[in-house]
Amino acid sequence: MSRQAYRAALLHAVDDPSVVPADEAIVAHDDGLLLVEDGHVAAFGDWAERGPTLSADVELTELPGQLIIPGFIDAHTHYPQTDVMAAWGSQLLDWLNNHTFPAELAFADRGHADEAAGFFLDQLLRNGTTSALVFCTVHKASVEALFEAALARNMRLVAGKVLMDRGAPAGLLDTVETGRADTEALIRAWQGRGRLGYAVTPRFAVTSSDEQLAMAGAVAAAHPEVLIHTHLSENLAEIDRVAELFPGAKDYLDVYAQHGLVTSRSVFAHCVHASEDSLKRMAAAGASAAFCPSSNLLLGSGLFSLRQACRCGVNVALGTDVGAGSSFSQLAMMGEAYKVGQLAGEPLDPFQAFYAATLAGARALRLDDRIGNLAPGKEADFLVIDPAATPLLARRTAAARNWRERLFALSLLADDRAIARTFVAGSCAHKRTG
Ligand code: GUN
Ligand code: ZN
């Protein structure tokens, strides 16, 4: 058996701070011990309790001044959109037509997909993200490229082939039948292989016919182990378009509900303009929302109210939404989420943001029995954070009086330089150089 011990400060979320008191939801050990056995967490606690009596066969790494946290989980992102990050000047529907669809057309080429998948996953790891729920493109091979690259890195990743049979360039369209056949084949080939999972992925109601959404619901129903991943109520023009296309639906969420797509396995990106009533229906179904603050700001989509969604009982996880989002960093998303909250008069508690970037993501992906925190038995996906990675960070985190302040400073001031190491299933998958 391989056994490694790490001595550092430890911090993780064991519950939702909007539901239980923050001092119960967030657990910290200033001088902690993380013990890993065969890629799983064996102990997470105070150094003083077990450290001094560790047996001689345990490989000990002392990390004074460093912080260990669970790997971040990105609840919504697009691997084919790295090259459209930082696109100037448009809102959602124009942005899709002018920037995103042209970039996605290039994924008909498997070589391009392989290169982009490797780059994307390496960006995740260097930013401390060990798991993600990922959109590919309409091309089946785009999913194979991402899964192969994730398998090689032993990452726990959930992804799917985009379904869209209208409203996009011809080279990006499938049909009900080809969409079904490709989705079924990908589920057979990849669901449960290594640490991978599949998500049935209709892009959004604008680009799928009634028949295709019905097919997506039927395939998801036939495979209770897979997720459902789509976009919902992001932008006002998009919402008007959905109302025109689906006059029989009560609202945007109802379009998905009518096709069996609102379930406890569903993750809806954005939900910026979702009504209180639709948030409550999402909560009743056990569906999750992915809050993507960087994207919502760049595309001018609007201000998501995390507080309202939590009040309605919706599980809210953070997502980067690369490439509408302008960073791969979930620390940066915590900071952006705070700023969105400020604009709505609802400043976000750093512990709530931390929960949304870790355990809430695991809950959204239905993987909280395996990842999301460092409770004994979970897979050892974790980060070593260097709170003194830059002179400014060193100065500001030294002045922080407690974990809430330290975490907040990291979320506003840190970037990938603060991620000293990223561990995937107990093995080091990224080490900062320089
Ligand atoms: N809605 C439908 N497709 C997309 C996409 O690629 N990005 C974002 N942000 N919203 C979408
Ligand atoms: Zn998206």
Coordinates of C-alpha atoms in Angstrom, one line a residue, residues 1-409:
M1 CA 0.0 0.0 0.0
S2 CA 1.3 3.5 -0.8
R3 CA 0.9 6.0 2.0
Q4 CA 1.7 9.7 2.0
A5 CA 1.2 12.3 4.8
Y6 CA 1.1 16.0 4.4
R7 CA 1.6 18.5 7.2
A8 CA 0.0 21.9 6.4
A9 CA -3.0 24.0 7.2
L10 CA -6.2 22.2 6.0
L11 CA -9.6 23.6 5.0
H12 CA -12.6 22.0 3.4
A13 CA -16.4 22.3 3.3
V14 CA -18.5 19.5 4.7
D15 CA -21.9 21.1 4.2
D16 CA -23.7 24.2 2.8
P17 CA -23.1 27.3 4.9
S18 CA -26.4 28.7 3.7
V19 CA -28.1 25.7 5.4
V20 CA -26.0 24.9 8.5
P21 CA -23.9 27.4 10.6
A22 CA -20.6 28.3 8.8
D23 CA -18.5 27.0 11.7
E24 CA -20.0 23.5 11.2
A25 CA -20.0 23.7 7.4
I26 CA -16.4 24.7 7.0
V27 CA -13.7 22.8 8.9
A28 CA -10.1 24.1 9.3
H29 CA -7.0 22.8 11.0
D30 CA -4.2 25.4 11.4
D31 CA -1.6 22.6 11.8
G32 CA -3.1 19.7 10.1
L33 CA -2.4 16.2 8.8
L34 CA -3.7 14.8 5.5
L35 CA -3.0 11.1 5.2
V36 CA -3.5 9.5 1.8
E37 CA -3.6 5.8 1.2
D38 CA -3.7 4.3 -2.3
G39 CA -5.1 7.5 -3.8
H40 CA -7.8 8.0 -1.1
V41 CA -8.0 10.1 2.0
A42 CA -7.3 8.1 5.1
A43 CA -7.2 10.9 7.6
F44 CA -7.9 14.7 7.8
G45 CA -7.3 16.3 11.1
D46 CA -5.0 17.9 13.6
W47 CA -1.3 17.1 13.3
A48 CA -1.1 16.8 17.0
E49 CA -3.5 13.9 17.1
R50 CA -1.8 11.5 14.7
G51 CA 1.2 13.1 13.2
P52 CA 3.7 12.3 16.0
T53 CA 2.8 8.6 15.8
L54 CA 2.9 8.1 12.1
S55 CA 4.6 4.8 11.2
A56 CA 8.0 4.9 9.5
D57 CA 6.7 3.6 6.1
V58 CA 4.6 6.8 5.6
E59 CA 6.2 9.3 3.2
L60 CA 5.9 12.7 5.0
T61 CA 5.9 16.1 3.2
E62 CA 6.0 19.1 5.5
L63 CA 4.5 22.2 4.0
P64 CA 5.0 25.0 6.5
G65 CA 2.9 28.1 5.7
Q66 CA 1.0 26.3 2.9
L67 CA -2.7 25.4 2.8
I68 CA -4.3 22.2 1.5
I69 CA -7.8 22.3 0.2
P70 CA -9.9 19.9 -2.0
G71 CA -9.4 20.3 -5.8
F72 CA -11.8 22.7 -7.3
I73 CA -14.8 21.5 -9.3
D74 CA -15.9 23.6 -12.3
A75 CA -19.6 22.9 -12.7
H76 CA -19.8 24.4 -16.2
T77 CA -17.2 25.0 -18.9
H78 CA -16.6 24.5 -22.7
Y79 CA -13.3 23.0 -23.7
P80 CA -13.6 24.0 -27.4
Q81 CA -13.9 27.7 -26.4
T82 CA -10.4 28.4 -25.0
D83 CA -9.7 30.4 -28.2
V84 CA -12.7 32.6 -27.9
M85 CA -11.9 33.8 -24.4
A86 CA -11.7 37.6 -24.2
A87 CA -14.0 38.3 -27.2
W88 CA -14.9 42.0 -27.4
G89 CA -18.3 43.6 -27.7
S90 CA -21.2 41.2 -28.0
Q91 CA -23.9 39.6 -26.0
L92 CA -24.9 35.9 -26.0
L93 CA -26.6 35.3 -29.4
D94 CA -24.2 37.5 -31.4
W95 CA -21.3 36.1 -29.5
L96 CA -22.3 32.6 -30.4
N97 CA -22.7 33.4 -34.1
N98 CA -19.6 35.6 -34.5
H99 CA -17.1 34.0 -32.2
T100 CA -18.1 30.6 -30.8
F101 CA -19.7 28.7 -33.7
P102 CA -16.7 29.5 -36.0
A103 CA -14.3 28.2 -33.3
E104 CA -16.4 25.1 -32.7
L105 CA -16.4 24.3 -36.5
A106 CA -12.7 23.7 -36.2
F107 CA -13.3 20.6 -34.0
A108 CA -14.3 18.6 -37.0
D109 CA -10.6 18.1 -37.2
R110 CA -9.5 15.4 -34.6
G111 CA -5.9 16.7 -34.5
H112 CA -7.2 20.1 -33.4
A113 CA -9.5 18.6 -30.8
D114 CA -6.6 16.5 -29.3
E115 CA -4.4 19.6 -29.0
A116 CA -7.2 21.8 -27.6
A117 CA -8.2 19.1 -25.1
G118 CA -4.7 18.6 -23.7
F119 CA -4.2 22.4 -23.4
F120 CA -7.6 22.8 -21.7
L121 CA -7.0 20.1 -19.1
D122 CA -3.5 21.4 -18.3
Q123 CA -5.1 24.8 -17.7
L124 CA -7.6 23.2 -15.3
L125 CA -4.8 21.5 -13.4
R126 CA -2.5 24.5 -13.1
N127 CA -5.5 26.5 -11.8
G128 CA -6.3 23.8 -9.2
T129 CA -9.4 22.4 -10.9
T130 CA -9.4 18.6 -10.7
S131 CA -13.0 17.9 -11.9
A132 CA -15.3 19.6 -14.4
L133 CA -18.6 19.3 -16.2
V134 CA -17.7 20.1 -19.8
F135 CA -19.4 20.9 -23.1
C136 CA -17.6 19.5 -26.1
T137 CA -18.9 20.3 -29.7
V138 CA -21.4 18.5 -31.9
H139 CA -18.6 16.3 -33.2
K140 CA -18.4 12.9 -31.6
A141 CA -14.7 12.8 -31.9
S142 CA -14.4 16.0 -29.9
V143 CA -15.7 14.0 -26.9
E144 CA -13.3 11.2 -27.6
A145 CA -10.4 13.6 -27.7
L146 CA -11.4 15.1 -24.3
F147 CA -12.0 11.8 -22.6
E148 CA -8.8 10.3 -23.9
A149 CA -6.8 13.3 -22.6
A150 CA -8.7 13.1 -19.2
L151 CA -8.1 9.4 -18.9
A152 CA -4.4 9.9 -19.5
R153 CA -4.4 12.4 -16.6
N154 CA -6.7 10.2 -14.4
M155 CA -9.1 13.1 -13.9
R156 CA -12.6 12.8 -12.7
L157 CA -14.4 14.5 -15.6
V158 CA -18.0 14.5 -16.9
A159 CA -18.6 15.6 -20.5
G160 CA -20.9 15.2 -23.5
K161 CA -21.4 15.7 -27.2
V162 CA -23.4 18.8 -27.9
L163 CA -26.8 18.2 -29.4
M164 CA -28.1 20.8 -31.8
D165 CA -30.2 20.3 -34.9
R166 CA -31.2 23.9 -35.8
G167 CA -30.2 27.5 -35.4
A168 CA -26.4 27.1 -36.1
P169 CA -24.1 26.7 -39.2
A170 CA -24.7 23.5 -41.1
G171 CA -21.3 22.1 -40.1
L172 CA -22.4 22.2 -36.5
L173 CA -25.8 20.5 -36.8
D174 CA -26.7 16.9 -36.1
T175 CA -30.1 15.3 -36.4
V176 CA -32.4 13.6 -33.9
E177 CA -31.1 10.2 -35.2
T178 CA -27.4 11.0 -35.5
G179 CA -27.5 12.8 -32.1
R180 CA -29.1 9.8 -30.5
A181 CA -26.7 7.3 -32.1
D182 CA -23.6 9.3 -31.2
T183 CA -24.8 9.9 -27.6
E184 CA -25.6 6.2 -27.1
A185 CA -22.3 5.1 -28.5
L186 CA -20.3 7.6 -26.4
I187 CA -22.2 6.5 -23.2
R188 CA -21.4 2.8 -24.0
A189 CA -17.7 3.6 -24.6
W190 CA -17.0 6.1 -21.8
Q191 CA -19.4 6.1 -18.9
G192 CA -17.6 4.8 -15.9
R193 CA -14.3 4.2 -17.7
G194 CA -11.4 5.4 -15.5
R195 CA -12.9 8.3 -13.6
L196 CA -15.1 9.6 -16.5
G197 CA -18.8 10.2 -16.7
Y198 CA -21.2 11.2 -19.5
A199 CA -23.6 14.1 -19.6
V200 CA -26.4 14.3 -22.2
T201 CA -25.8 17.8 -23.6
P202 CA -28.5 19.6 -25.6
R203 CA -26.8 23.1 -26.1
F204 CA -30.0 25.1 -25.2
A205 CA -33.6 25.3 -26.3
V206 CA -32.7 27.7 -29.1
T207 CA -30.7 25.1 -31.0
S208 CA -32.7 21.9 -30.5
S209 CA -36.1 20.9 -32.0
D210 CA -38.9 19.6 -29.8
E211 CA -38.0 16.1 -31.2
Q212 CA -34.3 16.4 -30.3
L213 CA -35.1 17.6 -26.8
A214 CA -37.5 14.6 -26.4
M215 CA -34.8 12.3 -27.6
A216 CA -32.3 13.8 -25.1
G217 CA -34.8 13.2 -22.3
A218 CA -35.4 9.6 -23.4
V219 CA -31.7 8.8 -23.6
A220 CA -31.1 10.3 -20.2
A221 CA -34.1 8.3 -18.8
A222 CA -32.6 5.1 -20.3
H223 CA -29.3 5.7 -18.6
P224 CA -29.9 6.7 -15.0
E225 CA -26.1 7.0 -14.4
V226 CA -25.6 9.9 -16.7
L227 CA -26.1 13.7 -16.1
I228 CA -28.0 16.2 -18.2
H229 CA -26.2 19.5 -18.9
T230 CA -27.6 22.5 -20.7
H231 CA -28.0 26.3 -20.5
L232 CA -31.1 28.1 -19.0
S233 CA -32.3 31.7 -18.8
E234 CA -28.9 33.4 -19.4
N235 CA -29.8 36.4 -21.5
L236 CA -33.1 38.4 -22.2
A237 CA -32.9 38.1 -26.0
E238 CA -32.3 34.3 -25.7
I239 CA -35.4 34.0 -23.4
D240 CA -37.6 35.9 -25.9
R241 CA -36.4 33.5 -28.6
V242 CA -37.2 30.5 -26.6
A243 CA -40.7 31.9 -25.9
E244 CA -41.2 32.3 -29.7
L245 CA -39.9 28.8 -30.5
F246 CA -41.9 27.1 -27.7
P247 CA -45.2 29.0 -27.4
G248 CA -46.8 26.1 -25.5
A249 CA -44.3 26.2 -22.7
K250 CA -45.1 28.1 -19.5
D251 CA -41.5 29.4 -19.3
Y252 CA -38.0 28.4 -20.3
L253 CA -37.6 25.7 -17.6
D254 CA -40.9 24.2 -18.7
V255 CA -39.5 23.6 -22.2
Y256 CA -36.9 21.3 -20.6
A257 CA -39.4 19.8 -18.1
Q258 CA -41.8 18.9 -20.9
H259 CA -39.0 16.7 -22.3
G260 CA -37.9 15.0 -19.1
L261 CA -34.8 17.1 -18.7
V262 CA -35.5 18.6 -15.3
T263 CA -34.2 15.9 -12.9
S264 CA -31.8 15.5 -9.9
R265 CA -29.1 14.7 -12.5
S266 CA -29.6 18.1 -14.3
V267 CA -27.2 21.0 -14.2
F268 CA -28.5 24.3 -15.7
A269 CA -25.8 26.8 -16.5
H270 CA -26.6 30.5 -15.6
C271 CA -30.3 30.7 -14.5
V272 CA -29.6 34.5 -14.3
H273 CA -33.2 35.5 -15.1
A274 CA -34.9 32.3 -13.7
S275 CA -38.1 33.3 -11.8
E276 CA -38.6 32.4 -8.1
D277 CA -41.2 29.9 -9.3
S278 CA -38.8 28.1 -11.7
L279 CA -36.0 28.1 -9.1
K280 CA -38.5 26.3 -6.8
R281 CA -39.3 23.8 -9.5
M282 CA -35.6 23.2 -10.0
A283 CA -35.2 22.6 -6.3
A284 CA -38.1 20.3 -6.1
A285 CA -36.6 18.2 -8.9
G286 CA -33.2 18.2 -7.2
A287 CA -31.6 20.0 -10.2
S288 CA -28.5 22.2 -9.8
A289 CA -27.6 25.7 -11.1
A290 CA -24.1 26.5 -12.3
F291 CA -23.4 30.2 -11.5
C292 CA -20.8 31.6 -13.9
P293 CA -20.1 35.1 -12.8
S294 CA -17.2 35.9 -15.1
S295 CA -19.2 34.9 -18.1
N296 CA -22.3 36.8 -16.9
L297 CA -20.3 40.0 -16.6
L298 CA -18.4 39.6 -19.9
L299 CA -21.5 38.9 -21.9
G300 CA -23.6 41.5 -20.0
S301 CA -26.1 38.8 -19.2
G302 CA -27.2 40.0 -15.8
L303 CA -26.8 39.5 -12.1
F304 CA -27.5 36.0 -10.7
S305 CA -28.8 36.0 -7.2
L306 CA -27.1 33.2 -5.4
R307 CA -28.9 34.2 -2.2
Q308 CA -32.3 33.9 -3.9
A309 CA -31.4 30.5 -5.5
C310 CA -30.3 29.1 -2.1
R311 CA -33.4 30.5 -0.5
C312 CA -35.4 28.5 -3.1
G313 CA -33.5 25.4 -2.2
V314 CA -31.4 25.1 -5.4
N315 CA -27.9 23.6 -5.1
V316 CA -25.7 26.3 -6.6
A317 CA -22.2 25.5 -7.9
L318 CA -19.6 27.8 -9.5
G319 CA -18.5 27.5 -13.1
T320 CA -16.0 29.3 -15.2
D321 CA -18.0 29.0 -18.5
V322 CA -14.8 29.3 -20.5
G323 CA -14.7 30.8 -23.1
A324 CA -17.4 33.4 -22.2
G325 CA -15.7 33.3 -18.8
S326 CA -12.3 35.0 -18.7
S327 CA -10.4 32.7 -16.4
F328 CA -9.9 29.0 -15.7
S329 CA -9.5 29.8 -12.0
Q330 CA -12.3 28.9 -9.5
L331 CA -10.5 31.2 -7.0
A332 CA -11.1 34.0 -9.5
M333 CA -14.8 32.9 -9.9
M334 CA -15.2 33.2 -6.1
G335 CA -14.0 36.8 -6.4
E336 CA -16.2 37.5 -9.4
A337 CA -19.2 36.0 -7.6
Y338 CA -18.6 38.4 -4.7
K339 CA -18.6 41.4 -7.1
V340 CA -21.8 40.2 -8.7
G341 CA -23.3 39.9 -5.3
Q342 CA -22.2 43.4 -4.4
L343 CA -23.9 44.9 -7.5
A344 CA -27.1 43.3 -6.2
G345 CA -26.6 44.4 -2.6
E346 CA -25.9 40.8 -1.5
P347 CA -22.2 40.4 -0.6
L348 CA -21.2 36.8 -0.8
D349 CA -19.7 35.1 2.2
P350 CA -16.2 33.7 1.3
F351 CA -17.1 30.4 2.9
Q352 CA -20.3 30.1 0.7
A353 CA -18.2 30.9 -2.3
F354 CA -15.7 28.2 -1.3
Y355 CA -18.5 25.7 -0.8
A356 CA -19.8 26.6 -4.3
A357 CA -16.4 25.9 -5.8
T358 CA -15.9 22.6 -4.2
L359 CA -18.6 20.5 -2.5
A360 CA -21.6 22.1 -4.2
G361 CA -19.9 21.2 -7.5
A362 CA -19.5 17.6 -6.4
R363 CA -23.2 17.6 -5.5
A364 CA -24.2 19.0 -8.9
L365 CA -22.2 16.2 -10.6
R366 CA -23.7 13.6 -8.2
L367 CA -20.2 12.7 -7.1
D368 CA -20.2 14.0 -3.6
D369 CA -19.6 10.4 -2.3
R370 CA -16.2 10.5 -4.0
I371 CA -15.0 14.1 -4.3
G372 CA -15.7 17.7 -3.1
N373 CA -13.9 17.6 0.2
L374 CA -11.2 15.6 2.0
A375 CA -13.3 13.4 4.2
P376 CA -11.8 10.0 4.9
G377 CA -12.7 7.6 2.1
K378 CA -12.9 10.2 -0.6
E379 CA -10.6 10.3 -3.6
A380 CA -7.5 12.4 -2.9
D381 CA -7.9 15.2 -5.3
F382 CA -6.4 18.2 -3.5
L383 CA -4.3 21.4 -3.8
V384 CA -1.4 22.9 -2.1
I385 CA -2.0 26.6 -2.0
D386 CA 0.9 29.0 -1.4
P387 CA -0.6 32.0 0.3
A388 CA 2.6 33.9 -0.2
A389 CA 2.9 33.2 -4.0
T390 CA 3.4 36.8 -4.8
P391 CA 4.7 39.7 -2.7
L392 CA 1.2 41.2 -2.6
L393 CA -0.5 38.0 -1.6
A394 CA 2.2 37.4 1.1
R395 CA 1.5 40.8 2.5
R396 CA -2.3 40.7 2.3
T397 CA -2.7 37.1 3.6
A398 CA -0.3 37.7 6.5
A399 CA -2.6 40.6 7.6
A400 CA -5.7 38.4 7.4
R401 CA -7.0 37.5 10.9
N402 CA -8.9 34.3 10.1
W403 CA -9.7 31.8 7.4
R404 CA -12.6 33.8 6.1
E405 CA -10.4 36.8 5.5
R406 CA -7.5 34.7 4.1
L407 CA -9.8 32.9 1.6
F408 CA -11.4 36.2 0.5
A409 CA -7.9 37.7 -0.1

